[in-house]
């Protein structure tokens, strides 16, 4: 009952109430709950970490998330925790830690991360991404939903890495990760993280020759809000679109 009340409070953005109910629910679990109630423990601890983060209890949220990663049975179960941890680190201004956390996850998923990206290479990647968009974007692609939690987490990880790169890596690395996120969606379909990845990409494209196309991409990205529950992303989406793209 406490867990259900906590989830309902989270849905209503009543984070302090959620924090209280979820804490009570955790206290009622047996000592061996990770063995005897694995799925419940995983879900409840993750919810508690989210509530603690929303209540600005960042150290507690980080401790819970690191605890989850040490007790899960497979790497896929760790992914949501690593993602939230990287977002918390990013919010606290720990760009290096956020970047390193995301790097670890990508390596575990079989992705490669270059040590550096030359400006010429990032420029070519932007051109390839724009060309891919022109070839792929149509009604059929818009109806394709990205399948699998791993792919959706991967695109979000790329978004976080792009943001972290702004503070701790080169501009070319930032461009590299925004292109990777967009290309991932173009190849596999749309998800709730597609709009932000497209807005990050167009917001960082500075070539005036591509300005019209980038604005069209950004407008199309904003229209995808209607297809997903994206209330939590609205502030960042609006900042990216109105603060970095629409004014040009």
Coordinates of N, CA, C and O in Angstrom, one line a residue, residues 25-167:
X25 N 7.7 2.0 2.8 CA 7.6 0.7 2.2 C 9.0 0.0 2.2 O 9.0 -1.3 2.5
X26 N 10.1 0.7 2.0 CA 11.4 0.0 2.1 C 11.7 -0.5 3.5 O 12.3 -1.6 3.7
X27 N 11.2 0.2 4.5 CA 11.5 -0.2 5.9 C 10.8 -1.5 6.3 O 11.1 -2.2 7.2
X28 N 9.7 -1.9 5.5 CA 8.9 -3.1 5.8 C 9.4 -4.3 5.1 O 9.0 -5.4 5.4
X29 N 10.4 -4.2 4.2 CA 11.0 -5.3 3.5 C 11.8 -6.1 4.5 O 12.5 -5.6 5.3
X30 N 11.8 -7.5 4.3 CA 12.7 -8.3 5.1 C 14.2 -8.1 4.8 O 14.5 -7.5 3.8
X31 N 15.0 -8.6 5.7 CA 16.5 -8.3 5.5 C 17.0 -9.0 4.2 O 18.0 -8.4 3.6
X32 N 16.4 -10.1 3.8 CA 16.9 -10.7 2.6 C 16.1 -10.4 1.4 O 15.9 -11.2 0.4
X33 N 15.5 -9.2 1.3 CA 14.5 -8.8 0.3 C 15.1 -8.9 -1.1 O 14.4 -9.1 -2.1
X34 N 16.4 -8.6 -1.3 CA 17.0 -8.7 -2.6 C 17.0 -10.1 -3.2 O 16.9 -10.4 -4.4
X35 N 16.9 -11.1 -2.3 CA 16.9 -12.5 -2.7 C 15.4 -13.0 -2.7 O 15.0 -13.7 -3.7
X36 N 14.6 -12.6 -1.7 CA 13.3 -13.2 -1.6 C 12.3 -12.4 -2.4 O 11.2 -12.9 -2.8
X37 N 12.5 -11.1 -2.7 CA 11.6 -10.2 -3.4 C 12.4 -9.3 -4.4 O 12.4 -8.1 -4.3
X38 N 13.1 -10.0 -5.3 CA 14.0 -9.2 -6.2 C 13.3 -8.1 -7.0 O 13.8 -7.0 -7.0
X39 N 12.3 -8.5 -7.7 CA 11.6 -7.5 -8.6 C 11.1 -6.3 -7.8 O 11.2 -5.2 -8.2
X40 N 10.5 -6.7 -6.7 CA 9.9 -5.6 -5.8 C 11.0 -4.7 -5.3 O 10.9 -3.5 -5.3
X41 N 12.1 -5.3 -4.9 CA 13.2 -4.5 -4.3 C 13.8 -3.6 -5.4 O 14.1 -2.5 -5.1
X42 N 14.0 -4.1 -6.6 CA 14.5 -3.3 -7.7 C 13.6 -2.1 -8.0 O 14.1 -1.0 -8.1
X43 N 12.3 -2.4 -8.1 CA 11.4 -1.3 -8.4 C 11.3 -0.3 -7.3 O 11.3 0.9 -7.5
X44 N 11.2 -0.8 -6.1 CA 11.0 0.1 -4.9 C 12.2 1.0 -4.7 O 12.1 2.2 -4.4
X45 N 13.4 0.4 -4.8 CA 14.6 1.2 -4.6 C 14.8 2.2 -5.7 O 15.3 3.3 -5.4
X46 N 14.5 1.9 -6.9 CA 14.6 2.8 -8.0 C 13.6 4.0 -7.8 O 14.0 5.2 -8.0
X47 N 12.4 3.7 -7.4 CA 11.4 4.7 -7.1 C 11.9 5.6 -6.0 O 11.7 6.9 -6.0
X48 N 12.5 5.0 -5.0 CA 13.0 5.8 -3.8 C 14.1 6.7 -4.2 O 14.2 7.9 -3.8
X49 N 15.0 6.2 -5.1 CA 16.1 7.1 -5.6 C 15.6 8.3 -6.4 O 16.0 9.4 -6.2
X50 N 14.5 8.0 -7.2 CA 13.9 9.1 -8.0 C 13.3 10.1 -7.1 O 13.4 11.3 -7.3
X51 N 12.6 9.7 -6.0 CA 11.9 10.6 -5.1 C 13.0 11.4 -4.3 O 12.8 12.6 -4.1
X52 N 14.0 10.7 -3.9 CA 15.1 11.4 -3.1 C 15.8 12.5 -4.0 O 16.0 13.6 -3.6
X53 N 16.0 12.1 -5.3 CA 16.6 13.1 -6.2 C 15.6 14.3 -6.3 O 16.1 15.5 -6.3
X54 N 14.3 14.1 -6.5 CA 13.4 15.2 -6.7 C 13.3 16.0 -5.4 O 12.9 17.2 -5.5
X55 N 13.6 15.5 -4.2 CA 13.6 16.2 -3.0 C 15.0 16.8 -2.7 O 15.2 17.2 -1.5
X56 N 15.9 16.8 -3.6 CA 17.2 17.4 -3.5 C 18.1 16.6 -2.5 O 19.0 17.1 -2.0
X57 N 17.7 15.3 -2.3 CA 18.5 14.5 -1.4 C 19.5 13.7 -2.3 O 19.4 12.5 -2.5
X58 N 20.4 14.4 -2.9 CA 21.2 13.9 -4.0 C 22.2 12.8 -3.5 O 22.4 11.8 -4.2
X59 N 22.8 13.0 -2.3 CA 23.7 12.0 -1.8 C 22.9 10.7 -1.5 O 23.5 9.6 -1.8
X60 N 21.8 10.8 -1.0 CA 21.0 9.6 -0.7 C 20.6 8.9 -2.0 O 20.7 7.6 -2.1
X61 N 20.1 9.7 -3.0 CA 19.8 9.1 -4.3 C 20.9 8.4 -4.9 O 20.8 7.2 -5.4
X62 N 22.1 9.0 -4.8 CA 23.3 8.4 -5.4 C 23.6 7.1 -4.7 O 24.0 6.0 -5.3
X63 N 23.5 7.1 -3.4 CA 23.8 5.9 -2.6 C 22.9 4.7 -2.9 O 23.3 3.6 -3.1
X64 N 21.6 5.1 -3.1 CA 20.6 4.0 -3.4 C 20.9 3.4 -4.8 O 20.9 2.2 -5.0
X65 N 21.2 4.3 -5.8 CA 21.5 3.9 -7.1 C 22.7 3.0 -7.2 O 22.7 2.0 -7.9
X66 N 23.8 3.4 -6.5 CA 25.0 2.6 -6.5 C 24.7 1.2 -5.8 O 25.3 0.2 -6.2
X67 N 23.8 1.2 -4.8 CA 23.4 0.0 -4.1 C 22.7 -0.9 -5.1 O 22.9 -2.2 -5.1
X68 N 21.8 -0.4 -5.9 CA 21.1 -1.2 -6.9 C 22.0 -1.8 -7.9 O 21.9 -3.0 -8.1
X69 N 23.0 -1.1 -8.4 CA 23.9 -1.6 -9.4 C 24.8 -2.7 -8.8 O 25.3 -3.6 -9.5
X70 N 24.9 -2.8 -7.5 CA 25.7 -3.8 -6.8 C 24.9 -5.1 -6.5 O 25.5 -6.1 -6.2
X71 N 23.6 -5.0 -6.7 CA 22.8 -6.2 -6.3 C 21.9 -6.7 -7.5 O 21.3 -7.8 -7.3
X72 N 21.9 -6.1 -8.6 CA 21.1 -6.6 -9.7 C 21.7 -7.8 -10.3 O 22.9 -8.1 -10.2
X73 N 20.8 -8.6 -11.0 CA 21.2 -9.9 -11.5 C 21.8 -9.8 -12.9 O 22.4 -10.8 -13.3
X74 N 21.5 -8.8 -13.6 CA 22.0 -8.6 -15.0 C 22.2 -7.2 -15.3 O 21.7 -6.3 -14.6
X75 N 23.0 -6.9 -16.3 CA 23.3 -5.5 -16.6 C 22.1 -4.7 -17.1 O 22.0 -3.5 -16.8
X76 N 21.2 -5.4 -17.8 CA 20.0 -4.7 -18.2 C 19.2 -4.1 -17.1 O 18.6 -3.0 -17.2
X77 N 19.2 -4.8 -15.9 CA 18.5 -4.3 -14.7 C 19.2 -3.1 -14.1 O 18.6 -2.3 -13.4
X78 N 20.5 -2.9 -14.4 CA 21.3 -1.8 -13.9 C 21.1 -0.5 -14.7 O 21.3 0.6 -14.2
X79 N 20.7 -0.6 -16.0 CA 20.6 0.5 -16.9 C 19.8 1.7 -16.4 O 20.3 2.8 -16.4
X80 N 18.6 1.5 -15.9 CA 17.8 2.7 -15.4 C 18.6 3.4 -14.3 O 18.5 4.6 -14.2
X81 N 19.2 2.6 -13.4 CA 19.9 3.2 -12.3 C 21.1 4.0 -12.8 O 21.4 5.1 -12.3
X82 N 21.9 3.5 -13.7 CA 23.1 4.2 -14.3 C 22.6 5.5 -15.0 O 23.3 6.5 -14.9
X83 N 21.5 5.4 -15.7 CA 21.0 6.6 -16.4 C 20.6 7.7 -15.4 O 21.0 8.8 -15.6
X84 N 19.8 7.3 -14.4 CA 19.4 8.3 -13.4 C 20.7 8.9 -12.7 O 20.7 10.1 -12.4
X85 N 21.6 8.0 -12.4 CA 22.8 8.5 -11.7 C 23.6 9.5 -12.5 O 24.0 10.5 -12.0
X86 N 23.7 9.2 -13.8 CA 24.4 10.1 -14.7 C 23.7 11.5 -14.8 O 24.3 12.5 -14.9
X87 N 22.3 11.4 -14.8 CA 21.6 12.7 -14.8 C 21.7 13.5 -13.5 O 21.8 14.7 -13.5
X88 N 21.8 12.8 -12.4 CA 22.0 13.4 -11.1 C 23.4 14.1 -11.1 O 23.6 15.3 -10.7
X89 N 24.4 13.4 -11.5 CA 25.8 13.9 -11.6 C 25.8 15.1 -12.5 O 26.5 16.1 -12.2
X90 N 25.1 15.0 -13.6 CA 25.1 16.2 -14.6 C 24.5 17.4 -13.9 O 25.0 18.5 -14.0
X91 N 23.3 17.2 -13.2 CA 22.6 18.3 -12.6 C 23.5 18.9 -11.5 O 23.4 20.2 -11.3
X92 N 24.3 18.2 -10.8 CA 25.2 18.7 -9.8 C 26.4 19.4 -10.3 O 27.2 19.9 -9.6
X93 N 26.6 19.3 -11.7 CA 27.7 20.0 -12.3 C 29.0 19.1 -12.3 O 30.1 19.5 -12.6
X94 N 28.8 17.8 -12.0 CA 29.9 16.8 -12.1 C 30.0 16.2 -13.5 O 29.7 15.1 -13.7
X95 N 30.4 17.1 -14.4 CA 30.4 16.7 -15.8 C 31.3 15.5 -16.1 O 31.0 14.5 -16.8
X96 N 32.5 15.5 -15.5 CA 33.5 14.4 -15.6 C 32.9 13.0 -15.1 O 33.0 12.0 -15.8
X97 N 32.3 13.1 -14.0 CA 31.7 11.8 -13.4 C 30.5 11.4 -14.2 O 30.3 10.1 -14.4
X98 N 29.7 12.3 -14.7 CA 28.6 11.9 -15.6 C 29.1 11.3 -16.9 O 28.5 10.3 -17.3
X99 N 30.1 11.9 -17.4 CA 30.7 11.4 -18.7 C 31.3 10.0 -18.5 O 31.0 9.1 -19.3
X100 N 32.0 9.8 -17.4 CA 32.6 8.5 -17.1 C 31.6 7.4 -16.8 O 31.8 6.3 -17.3
X101 N 30.5 7.8 -16.2 CA 29.4 6.8 -15.9 C 28.8 6.4 -17.2 O 28.6 5.2 -17.4
X102 N 28.5 7.3 -18.1 CA 27.9 7.0 -19.4 C 28.9 6.2 -20.2 O 28.5 5.3 -20.9
X103 N 30.2 6.5 -20.2 CA 31.2 5.8 -20.9 C 31.2 4.3 -20.5 O 31.3 3.4 -21.4
X104 N 31.2 4.1 -19.2 CA 31.2 2.7 -18.7 C 30.0 1.9 -19.2 O 30.1 0.8 -19.7
X105 N 28.8 2.6 -19.2 CA 27.6 1.9 -19.7 C 27.7 1.6 -21.2 O 27.4 0.5 -21.6
X106 N 28.2 2.6 -22.0 CA 28.3 2.3 -23.4 C 29.3 1.2 -23.7 O 29.0 0.4 -24.6
X107 N 30.4 1.2 -23.0 CA 31.4 0.1 -23.2 C 30.8 -1.3 -22.9 O 31.0 -2.3 -23.6
X108 N 30.0 -1.3 -21.8 CA 29.3 -2.6 -21.5 C 28.3 -3.0 -22.5 O 28.0 -4.2 -22.7
X109 N 27.7 -2.1 -23.2 CA 26.8 -2.4 -24.3 C 27.4 -2.6 -25.6 O 26.7 -2.8 -26.6
X110 N 28.7 -2.6 -25.6 CA 29.5 -2.9 -26.9 C 29.7 -1.8 -27.8 O 30.2 -1.9 -28.9
X111 N 29.4 -0.6 -27.3 CA 29.7 0.6 -28.1 C 31.1 1.1 -28.0 O 31.8 0.7 -27.0
X112 N 31.6 1.8 -29.0 CA 33.0 2.3 -28.9 C 33.0 3.8 -28.7 O 32.1 4.5 -29.2
X113 N 33.9 4.3 -28.0 CA 34.0 5.7 -27.6 C 35.4 6.2 -28.0 O 36.4 5.8 -27.4
X114 N 35.4 7.1 -29.0 CA 36.8 7.6 -29.3 C 37.4 8.5 -28.3 O 36.6 9.2 -27.5
X115 N 38.7 8.5 -28.2 CA 39.4 9.4 -27.2 C 39.2 10.9 -27.6 O 39.1 11.7 -26.8
X116 N 39.1 11.1 -28.9 CA 38.9 12.4 -29.4 C 38.3 12.4 -30.8 O 38.4 11.3 -31.5
X117 N 37.8 13.4 -31.3 CA 37.2 13.5 -32.6 C 37.7 14.8 -33.3 O 37.6 15.9 -32.7
X118 N 38.3 14.7 -34.5 CA 38.8 15.8 -35.2 C 37.6 16.7 -35.7 O 36.6 16.2 -36.0
X119 N 37.8 18.0 -35.8 CA 36.7 18.9 -36.3 C 36.3 18.5 -37.7 O 35.1 18.5 -38.0
X120 N 37.2 18.0 -38.5 CA 36.8 17.6 -39.9 C 35.9 16.4 -39.8 O 34.9 16.2 -40.6
X121 N 36.2 15.4 -38.9 CA 35.4 14.2 -38.8 C 34.0 14.6 -38.2 O 33.0 14.0 -38.7
X122 N 33.9 15.5 -37.3 CA 32.6 15.8 -36.7 C 31.8 16.5 -37.8 O 30.5 16.3 -37.9
X123 N 32.4 17.4 -38.6 CA 31.7 18.0 -39.7 C 31.1 17.0 -40.7 O 30.0 17.2 -41.1
X124 N 31.9 16.0 -41.0 CA 31.5 15.0 -42.0 C 30.3 14.2 -41.4 O 29.4 13.8 -42.1
X125 N 30.4 14.0 -40.0 CA 29.3 13.2 -39.4 C 28.0 14.0 -39.4 O 26.9 13.4 -39.5
X126 N 28.1 15.3 -39.2 CA 26.9 16.1 -39.3 C 26.3 16.0 -40.7 O 25.1 15.9 -40.8
X127 N 27.1 16.1 -41.7 CA 26.6 16.0 -43.1 C 26.0 14.7 -43.3 O 24.9 14.6 -44.0
X128 N 26.6 13.6 -42.8 CA 26.0 12.3 -43.0 C 24.6 12.2 -42.3 O 23.7 11.5 -42.8
X129 N 24.6 12.8 -41.1 CA 23.3 12.7 -40.3 C 22.2 13.5 -41.0 O 21.1 13.0 -41.0
X130 N 22.5 14.7 -41.5 CA 21.5 15.4 -42.3 C 21.0 14.7 -43.5 O 19.8 14.7 -43.8
X131 N 21.9 14.1 -44.2 CA 21.6 13.3 -45.4 C 20.7 12.1 -45.0 O 19.7 11.8 -45.7
X132 N 21.1 11.4 -43.9 CA 20.3 10.3 -43.4 C 18.9 10.7 -43.1 O 17.9 10.0 -43.4
X133 N 18.7 11.9 -42.4 CA 17.4 12.4 -42.0 C 16.6 12.6 -43.3 O 15.4 12.3 -43.3
X134 N 17.1 13.3 -44.3 CA 16.4 13.5 -45.5 C 15.9 12.2 -46.2 O 14.9 12.2 -46.8
X135 N 16.7 11.2 -46.1 CA 16.4 9.9 -46.7 C 15.4 9.1 -45.9 O 14.5 8.4 -46.5
X136 N 15.4 9.3 -44.6 CA 14.6 8.4 -43.7 C 13.3 9.0 -43.3 O 12.3 8.3 -43.2
X137 N 13.3 10.3 -43.0 CA 12.1 11.0 -42.4 C 10.9 10.9 -43.4 O 10.9 11.6 -44.4
X138 N 9.9 10.2 -43.0 CA 8.6 10.1 -43.7 C 7.6 9.5 -42.8 O 7.9 9.3 -41.6
X139 N 6.4 9.4 -43.3 CA 5.3 8.9 -42.5 C 5.6 7.5 -41.9 O 5.2 7.1 -40.8
X140 N 6.2 6.6 -42.8 CA 6.5 5.3 -42.3 C 7.5 5.3 -41.1 O 7.3 4.5 -40.2
X141 N 8.5 6.1 -41.2 CA 9.4 6.2 -40.1 C 8.7 6.7 -38.8 O 9.0 6.2 -37.7
X142 N 7.8 7.7 -39.0 CA 7.1 8.2 -37.8 C 6.3 7.2 -37.1 O 5.9 7.4 -35.9
X143 N 5.9 6.2 -37.8 CA 5.0 5.1 -37.2 C 5.9 4.0 -36.6 O 5.3 3.1 -36.0
X144 N 7.2 4.1 -36.8 CA 8.1 3.0 -36.2 C 8.4 3.4 -34.8 O 9.0 4.4 -34.6
X145 N 8.1 2.6 -33.8 CA 8.4 2.8 -32.5 C 9.7 2.0 -32.1 O 9.8 0.9 -32.5
X146 N 10.6 2.7 -31.5 CA 11.9 2.0 -31.1 C 11.6 0.9 -30.1 O 10.9 1.1 -29.1
X147 N 12.0 -0.3 -30.4 CA 11.7 -1.4 -29.6 C 12.9 -1.7 -28.7 O 14.0 -1.6 -29.0
X148 N 12.5 -2.1 -27.5 CA 13.6 -2.5 -26.5 C 14.0 -1.4 -25.6 O 14.3 -0.3 -26.0
X149 N 14.0 -1.7 -24.3 CA 14.4 -0.7 -23.3 C 15.9 -0.3 -23.5 O 16.3 0.8 -23.2
X150 N 16.7 -1.3 -23.9 CA 18.1 -1.0 -24.1 C 18.4 0.1 -25.1 O 19.2 1.0 -24.8
X151 N 17.7 0.0 -26.2 CA 17.9 1.1 -27.2 C 17.5 2.4 -26.7 O 18.1 3.4 -27.0
X152 N 16.3 2.4 -26.0 CA 15.8 3.7 -25.5 C 16.8 4.3 -24.5 O 17.0 5.5 -24.4
X153 N 17.3 3.4 -23.7 CA 18.3 3.9 -22.7 C 19.6 4.4 -23.4 O 20.2 5.4 -23.0
X154 N 20.0 3.7 -24.4 CA 21.2 4.1 -25.2 C 21.1 5.5 -25.7 O 22.0 6.3 -25.6
X155 N 20.0 5.8 -26.3 CA 19.8 7.1 -26.9 C 19.8 8.2 -25.8 O 20.4 9.3 -26.0
X156 N 19.2 7.9 -24.7 CA 19.3 8.8 -23.6 C 20.7 9.0 -23.0 O 21.1 10.1 -22.7
X157 N 21.4 7.9 -23.0 CA 22.8 8.0 -22.5 C 23.6 8.9 -23.4 O 24.4 9.7 -23.0
X158 N 23.4 8.8 -24.7 CA 24.1 9.6 -25.7 C 23.7 11.1 -25.5 O 24.6 12.0 -25.6
X159 N 22.5 11.4 -25.1 CA 22.0 12.7 -24.8 C 22.8 13.3 -23.6 O 23.2 14.4 -23.6
X160 N 22.9 12.5 -22.6 CA 23.6 12.9 -21.4 C 25.0 13.2 -21.7 O 25.7 14.1 -21.2
X161 N 25.7 12.3 -22.4 CA 27.1 12.4 -22.8 C 27.3 13.7 -23.6 O 28.4 14.3 -23.4
X162 N 26.4 14.0 -24.5 CA 26.6 15.2 -25.3 C 26.6 16.4 -24.4 O 27.4 17.3 -24.5
X163 N 25.6 16.4 -23.4 CA 25.6 17.6 -22.4 C 26.9 17.6 -21.6 O 27.4 18.7 -21.4
X164 N 27.3 16.5 -21.1 CA 28.5 16.4 -20.3 C 29.8 16.8 -21.1 O 30.7 17.5 -20.6
X165 N 29.8 16.5 -22.4 CA 30.9 16.8 -23.2 C 31.1 18.3 -23.4 O 32.2 18.8 -23.6
X166 N 30.0 19.1 -23.3 CA 30.1 20.5 -23.3 C 31.0 21.1 -22.3 O 31.7 22.1 -22.5
X167 N 31.1 20.4 -21.1 CA 31.8 20.9 -20.0 C 33.2 20.3 -19.8 O 34.1 20.9 -19.3

